[in-house]
Short mmCIF file of C-alpha atoms in Angstrom, two decimals:
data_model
loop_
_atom_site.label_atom_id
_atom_site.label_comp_id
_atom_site.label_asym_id
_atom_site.label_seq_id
_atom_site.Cartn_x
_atom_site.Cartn_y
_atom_site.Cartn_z
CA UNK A 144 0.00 0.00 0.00
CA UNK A 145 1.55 3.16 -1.18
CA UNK A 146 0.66 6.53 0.46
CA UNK A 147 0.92 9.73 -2.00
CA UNK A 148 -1.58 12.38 -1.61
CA UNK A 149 -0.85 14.40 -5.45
CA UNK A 150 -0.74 18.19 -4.72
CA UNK A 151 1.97 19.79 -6.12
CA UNK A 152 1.33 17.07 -8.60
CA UNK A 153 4.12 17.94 -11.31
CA UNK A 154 6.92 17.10 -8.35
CA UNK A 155 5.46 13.93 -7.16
CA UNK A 156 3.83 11.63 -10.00
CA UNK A 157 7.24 10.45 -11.13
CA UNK A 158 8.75 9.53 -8.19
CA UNK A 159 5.46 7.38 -7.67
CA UNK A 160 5.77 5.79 -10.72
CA UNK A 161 9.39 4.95 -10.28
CA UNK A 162 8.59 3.53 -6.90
CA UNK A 163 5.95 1.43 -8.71
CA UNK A 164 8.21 0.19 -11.11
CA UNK A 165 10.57 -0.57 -8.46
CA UNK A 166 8.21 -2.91 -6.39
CA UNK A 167 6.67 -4.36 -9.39
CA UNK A 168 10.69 -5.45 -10.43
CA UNK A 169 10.84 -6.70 -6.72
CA UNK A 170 8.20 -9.14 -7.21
CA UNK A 171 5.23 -7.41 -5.63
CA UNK A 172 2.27 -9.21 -6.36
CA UNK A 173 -0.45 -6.28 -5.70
CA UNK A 174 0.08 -2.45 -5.35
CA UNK A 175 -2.81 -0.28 -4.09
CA UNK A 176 -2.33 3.36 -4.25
CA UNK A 177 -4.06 5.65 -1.66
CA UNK A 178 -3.91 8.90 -3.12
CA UNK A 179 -6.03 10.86 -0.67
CA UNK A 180 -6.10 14.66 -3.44
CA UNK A 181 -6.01 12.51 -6.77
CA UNK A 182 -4.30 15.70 -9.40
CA UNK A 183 -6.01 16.46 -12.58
CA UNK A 184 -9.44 15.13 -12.32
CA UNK A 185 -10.65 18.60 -13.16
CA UNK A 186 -9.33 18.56 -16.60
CA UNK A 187 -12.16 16.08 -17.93
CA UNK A 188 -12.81 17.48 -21.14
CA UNK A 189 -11.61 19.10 -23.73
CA UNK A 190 -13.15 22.52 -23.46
CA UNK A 191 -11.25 24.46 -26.77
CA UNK A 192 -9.50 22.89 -29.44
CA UNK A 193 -5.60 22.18 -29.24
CA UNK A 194 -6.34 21.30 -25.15
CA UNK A 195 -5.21 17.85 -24.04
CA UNK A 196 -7.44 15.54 -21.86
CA UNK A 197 -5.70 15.55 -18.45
CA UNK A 198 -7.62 13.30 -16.98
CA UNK A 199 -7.12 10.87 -18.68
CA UNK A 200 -2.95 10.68 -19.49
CA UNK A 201 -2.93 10.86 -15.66
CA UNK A 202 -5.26 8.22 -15.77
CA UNK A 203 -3.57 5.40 -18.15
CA UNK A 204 0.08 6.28 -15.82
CA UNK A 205 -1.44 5.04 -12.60
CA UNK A 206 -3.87 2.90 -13.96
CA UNK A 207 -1.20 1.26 -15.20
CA UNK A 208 1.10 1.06 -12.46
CA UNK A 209 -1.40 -0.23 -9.92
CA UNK A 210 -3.90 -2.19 -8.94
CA UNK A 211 -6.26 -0.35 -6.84
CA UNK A 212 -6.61 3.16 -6.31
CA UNK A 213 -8.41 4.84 -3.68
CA UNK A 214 -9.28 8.78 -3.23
CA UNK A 215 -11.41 10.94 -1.34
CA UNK A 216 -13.90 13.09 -2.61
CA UNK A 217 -12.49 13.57 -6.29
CA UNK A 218 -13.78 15.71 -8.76
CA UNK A 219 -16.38 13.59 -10.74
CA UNK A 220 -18.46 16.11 -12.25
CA UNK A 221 -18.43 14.89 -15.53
CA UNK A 222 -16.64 11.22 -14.83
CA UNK A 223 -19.41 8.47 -13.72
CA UNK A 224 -16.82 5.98 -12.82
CA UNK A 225 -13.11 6.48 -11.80
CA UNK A 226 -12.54 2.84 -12.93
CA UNK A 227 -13.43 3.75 -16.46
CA UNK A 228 -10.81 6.15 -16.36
CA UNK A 229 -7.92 4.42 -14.56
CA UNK A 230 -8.73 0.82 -15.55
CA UNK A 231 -7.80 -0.83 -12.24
CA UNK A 232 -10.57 -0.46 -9.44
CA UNK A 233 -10.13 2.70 -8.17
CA UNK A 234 -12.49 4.70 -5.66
CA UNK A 235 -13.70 7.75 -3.96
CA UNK A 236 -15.01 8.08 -0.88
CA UNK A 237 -16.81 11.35 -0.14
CA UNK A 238 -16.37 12.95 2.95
CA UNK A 239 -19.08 16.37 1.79
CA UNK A 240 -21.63 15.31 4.83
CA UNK A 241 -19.18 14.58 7.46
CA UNK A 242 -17.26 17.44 6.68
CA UNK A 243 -20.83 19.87 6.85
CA UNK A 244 -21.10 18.18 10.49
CA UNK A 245 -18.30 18.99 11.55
CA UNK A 246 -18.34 22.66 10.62
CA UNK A 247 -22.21 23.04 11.87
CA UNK A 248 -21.58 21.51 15.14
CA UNK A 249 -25.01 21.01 16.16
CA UNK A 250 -26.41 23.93 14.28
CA UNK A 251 -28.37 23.55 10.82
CA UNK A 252 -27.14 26.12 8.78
CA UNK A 253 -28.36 26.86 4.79
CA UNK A 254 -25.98 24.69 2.95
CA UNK A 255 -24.58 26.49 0.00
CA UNK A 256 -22.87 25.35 -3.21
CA UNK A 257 -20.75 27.78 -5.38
CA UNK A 258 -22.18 25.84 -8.89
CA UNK A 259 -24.01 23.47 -10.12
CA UNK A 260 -21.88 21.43 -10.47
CA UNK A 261 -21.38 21.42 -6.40
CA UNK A 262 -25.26 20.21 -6.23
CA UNK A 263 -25.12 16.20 -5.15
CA UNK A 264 -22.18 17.73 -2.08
CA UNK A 265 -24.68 20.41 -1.42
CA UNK A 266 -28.13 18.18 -1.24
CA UNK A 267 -25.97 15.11 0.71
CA UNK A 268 -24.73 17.57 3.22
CA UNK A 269 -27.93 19.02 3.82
CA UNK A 270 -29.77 15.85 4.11
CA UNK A 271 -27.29 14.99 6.76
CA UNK A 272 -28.17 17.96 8.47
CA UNK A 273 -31.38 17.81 8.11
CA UNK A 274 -31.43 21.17 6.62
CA UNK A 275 -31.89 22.83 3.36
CA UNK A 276 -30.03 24.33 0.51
CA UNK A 277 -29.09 26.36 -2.82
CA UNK A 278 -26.58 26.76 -5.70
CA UNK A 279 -25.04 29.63 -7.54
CA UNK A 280 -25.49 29.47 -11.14
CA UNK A 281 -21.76 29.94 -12.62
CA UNK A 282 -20.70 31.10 -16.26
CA UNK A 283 -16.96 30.77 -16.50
CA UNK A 284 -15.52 34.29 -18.37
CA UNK A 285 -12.10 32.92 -18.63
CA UNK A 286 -9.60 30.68 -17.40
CA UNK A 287 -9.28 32.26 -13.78
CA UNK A 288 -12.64 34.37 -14.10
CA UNK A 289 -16.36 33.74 -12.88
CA UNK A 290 -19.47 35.45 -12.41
CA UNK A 291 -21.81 33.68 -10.21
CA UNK A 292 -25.91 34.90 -9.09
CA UNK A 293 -27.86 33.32 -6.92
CA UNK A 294 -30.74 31.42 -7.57
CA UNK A 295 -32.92 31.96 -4.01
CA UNK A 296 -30.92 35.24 -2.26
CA UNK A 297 -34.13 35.09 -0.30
CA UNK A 298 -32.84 32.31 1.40
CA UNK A 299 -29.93 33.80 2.42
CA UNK A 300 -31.17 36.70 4.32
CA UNK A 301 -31.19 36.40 8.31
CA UNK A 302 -29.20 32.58 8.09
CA UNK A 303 -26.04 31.29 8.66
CA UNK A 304 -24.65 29.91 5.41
CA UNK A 305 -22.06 26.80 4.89
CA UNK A 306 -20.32 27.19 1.82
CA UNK A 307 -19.27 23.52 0.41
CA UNK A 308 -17.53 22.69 -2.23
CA UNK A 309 -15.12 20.03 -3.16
CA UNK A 310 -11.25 22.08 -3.83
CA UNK A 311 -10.47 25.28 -3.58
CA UNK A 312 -7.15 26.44 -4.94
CA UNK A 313 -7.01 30.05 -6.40
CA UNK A 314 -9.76 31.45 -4.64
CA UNK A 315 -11.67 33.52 -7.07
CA UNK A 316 -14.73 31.64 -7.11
CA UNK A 317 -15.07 31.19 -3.17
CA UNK A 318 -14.47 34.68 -2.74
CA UNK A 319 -17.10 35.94 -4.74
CA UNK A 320 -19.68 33.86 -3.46
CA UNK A 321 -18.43 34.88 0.60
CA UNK A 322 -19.00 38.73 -0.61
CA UNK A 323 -22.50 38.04 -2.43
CA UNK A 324 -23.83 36.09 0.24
CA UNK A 325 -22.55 38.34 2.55
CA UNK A 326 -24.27 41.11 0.63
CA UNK A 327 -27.79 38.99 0.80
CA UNK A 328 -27.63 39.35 4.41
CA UNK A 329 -26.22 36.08 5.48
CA UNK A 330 -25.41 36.08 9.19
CA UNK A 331 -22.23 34.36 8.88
CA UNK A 332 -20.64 32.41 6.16
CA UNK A 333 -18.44 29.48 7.11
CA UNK A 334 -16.47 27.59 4.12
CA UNK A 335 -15.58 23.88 3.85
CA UNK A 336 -13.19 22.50 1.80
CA UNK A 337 -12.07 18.78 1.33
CA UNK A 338 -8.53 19.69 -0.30
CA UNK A 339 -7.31 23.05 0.73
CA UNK A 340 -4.84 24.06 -2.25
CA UNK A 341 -4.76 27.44 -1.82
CA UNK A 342 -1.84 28.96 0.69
CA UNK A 343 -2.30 32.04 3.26
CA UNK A 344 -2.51 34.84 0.28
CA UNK A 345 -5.87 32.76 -0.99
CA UNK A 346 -7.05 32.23 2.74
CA UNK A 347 -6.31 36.00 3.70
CA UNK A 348 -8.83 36.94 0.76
CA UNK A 349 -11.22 34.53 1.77
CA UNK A 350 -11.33 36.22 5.41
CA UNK A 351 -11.49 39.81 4.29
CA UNK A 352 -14.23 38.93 1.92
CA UNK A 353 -16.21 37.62 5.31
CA UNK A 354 -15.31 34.48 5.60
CA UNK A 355 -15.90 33.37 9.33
CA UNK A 356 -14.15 29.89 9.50
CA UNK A 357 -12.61 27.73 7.03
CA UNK A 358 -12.31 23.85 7.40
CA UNK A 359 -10.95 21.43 5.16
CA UNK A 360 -9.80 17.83 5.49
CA UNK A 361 -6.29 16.52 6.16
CA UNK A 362 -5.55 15.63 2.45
CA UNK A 363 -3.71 18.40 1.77
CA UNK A 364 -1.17 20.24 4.74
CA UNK A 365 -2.48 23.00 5.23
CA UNK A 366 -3.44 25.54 8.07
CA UNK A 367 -7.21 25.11 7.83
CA UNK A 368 -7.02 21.16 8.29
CA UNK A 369 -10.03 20.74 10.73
CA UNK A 370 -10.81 16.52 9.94
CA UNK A 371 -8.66 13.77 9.83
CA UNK A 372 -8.86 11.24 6.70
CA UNK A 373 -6.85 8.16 8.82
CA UNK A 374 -9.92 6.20 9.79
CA UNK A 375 -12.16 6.80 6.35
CA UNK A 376 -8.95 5.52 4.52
CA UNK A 377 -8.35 2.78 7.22
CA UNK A 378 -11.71 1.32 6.63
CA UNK A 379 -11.84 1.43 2.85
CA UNK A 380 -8.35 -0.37 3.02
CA UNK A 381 -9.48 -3.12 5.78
CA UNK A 382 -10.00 -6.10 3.30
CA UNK A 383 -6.54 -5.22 2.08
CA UNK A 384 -5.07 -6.14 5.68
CA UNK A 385 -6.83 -9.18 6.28
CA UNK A 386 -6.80 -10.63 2.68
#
């Protein structure tokens, strides 16, 4: 079982694979990767002509170099299956409603996605809750650039607001959705992450724009690590250890 969680991606997939040659050459009869942040599941399609498929190169290198794969919460927006795309049995285990616990502590706050996409994290996390919840509708401007409205702002007023959403690495769209449903009257806005990829520049924004707390899980080191991954991953790998 090989441990590699793949932020900062570019500096870590080689050595990975190298290591995977290395224990296939030494006889190893199974590898299973747990790659808590799995890189370059966003890229998964090909949105202007001349762009490559990310998702999939990254897929056929570690499909191909193990035998199971296991992630957390990846970004499967457009991907029904991770196996389809890595070939070996690879899965993800989502972590959206016991992240939304943790941050609500007992409260039931409106659970808020910042697109559409962010819909099944949004309705699972309120459902855990017991609560309800909205979407921003998104349209994408540019590479780095987003406007986002929201469709019910008069569900905003007078609550506290948990903003979910799967990564969060430059910031912009987080940021904009703190200040609008700041600007709806939202009482407080508290963000939740599962891989924090942005560093203290990206976090500093995210507080000035009114930000009250922000949790994420341990997949990525970083300052707003709130839950720990060992015994989600520990479970999903149990019929490793006693095979």
């Amino acid at each position: 079982i090989l441990y590699r969680s793949l932020h900062h991606a570019n500096d870590r997939l080689v050595s990975l694979l190298l290591a995977a040659d290395a224990y296939r050459r030494a006889r190893v009869a199974r590898l299973v990767l747990v790659a808590p942040y799995l890189c370059y599941l966003r890229q998964d399609a090909v949105f202007r002509p001349g762009q490559p498929l990310s998702r999939d190169v990254v897929g056929r290198w570690l499909g191909g170099a193990f035998d199971r794969i296991i992630t957390v919460q990846a970004h499967l927006h457009r991907t029904a299956d991770l196996t389809d795309v890595f070939g070996a049995r690879s899965e993800s285990l989502s972590i959206a409603g016991d992240l939304a616990v943790l941050a609500a502590g007992g409260d039931r706050p409106l659970i808020v996605g910042p697109d559409i996409e962010s819909w099944p994290l949004a309705e699972d996390a309120a459902n855990r809750l017991g609560t309800d919840w909205v979407v921003f509708d998104k349209t994408r401007l540019g590479d780095r650039q987003v406007r986002l409205s929201l469709k019910a702002p008069d569900k905003v007023a007078g609550r506290a607001v948990l903003l979910l959403d799967d990564v969060c690495s430059s910031g912009g769209t987080m940021e904009q959705a703190i200040t609008l449903l700041r600007q709806a009257g939202a009482t407080s806005v508290d963000v939740t992450v599962a891989h924090a990829l942005f560093d203290s520049d990206v976090e500093a924004r995210l507080r000035a724009a009114g930000a009250r707390r922000i949790l994420s899980s341990d997949s990525v080191p970083n300052p707003t690590n709130a839950m720990e991954l060992a015994d989600v991953l520990a479970t999903a790998l149990r019929e490793e250890i006693t095979a």
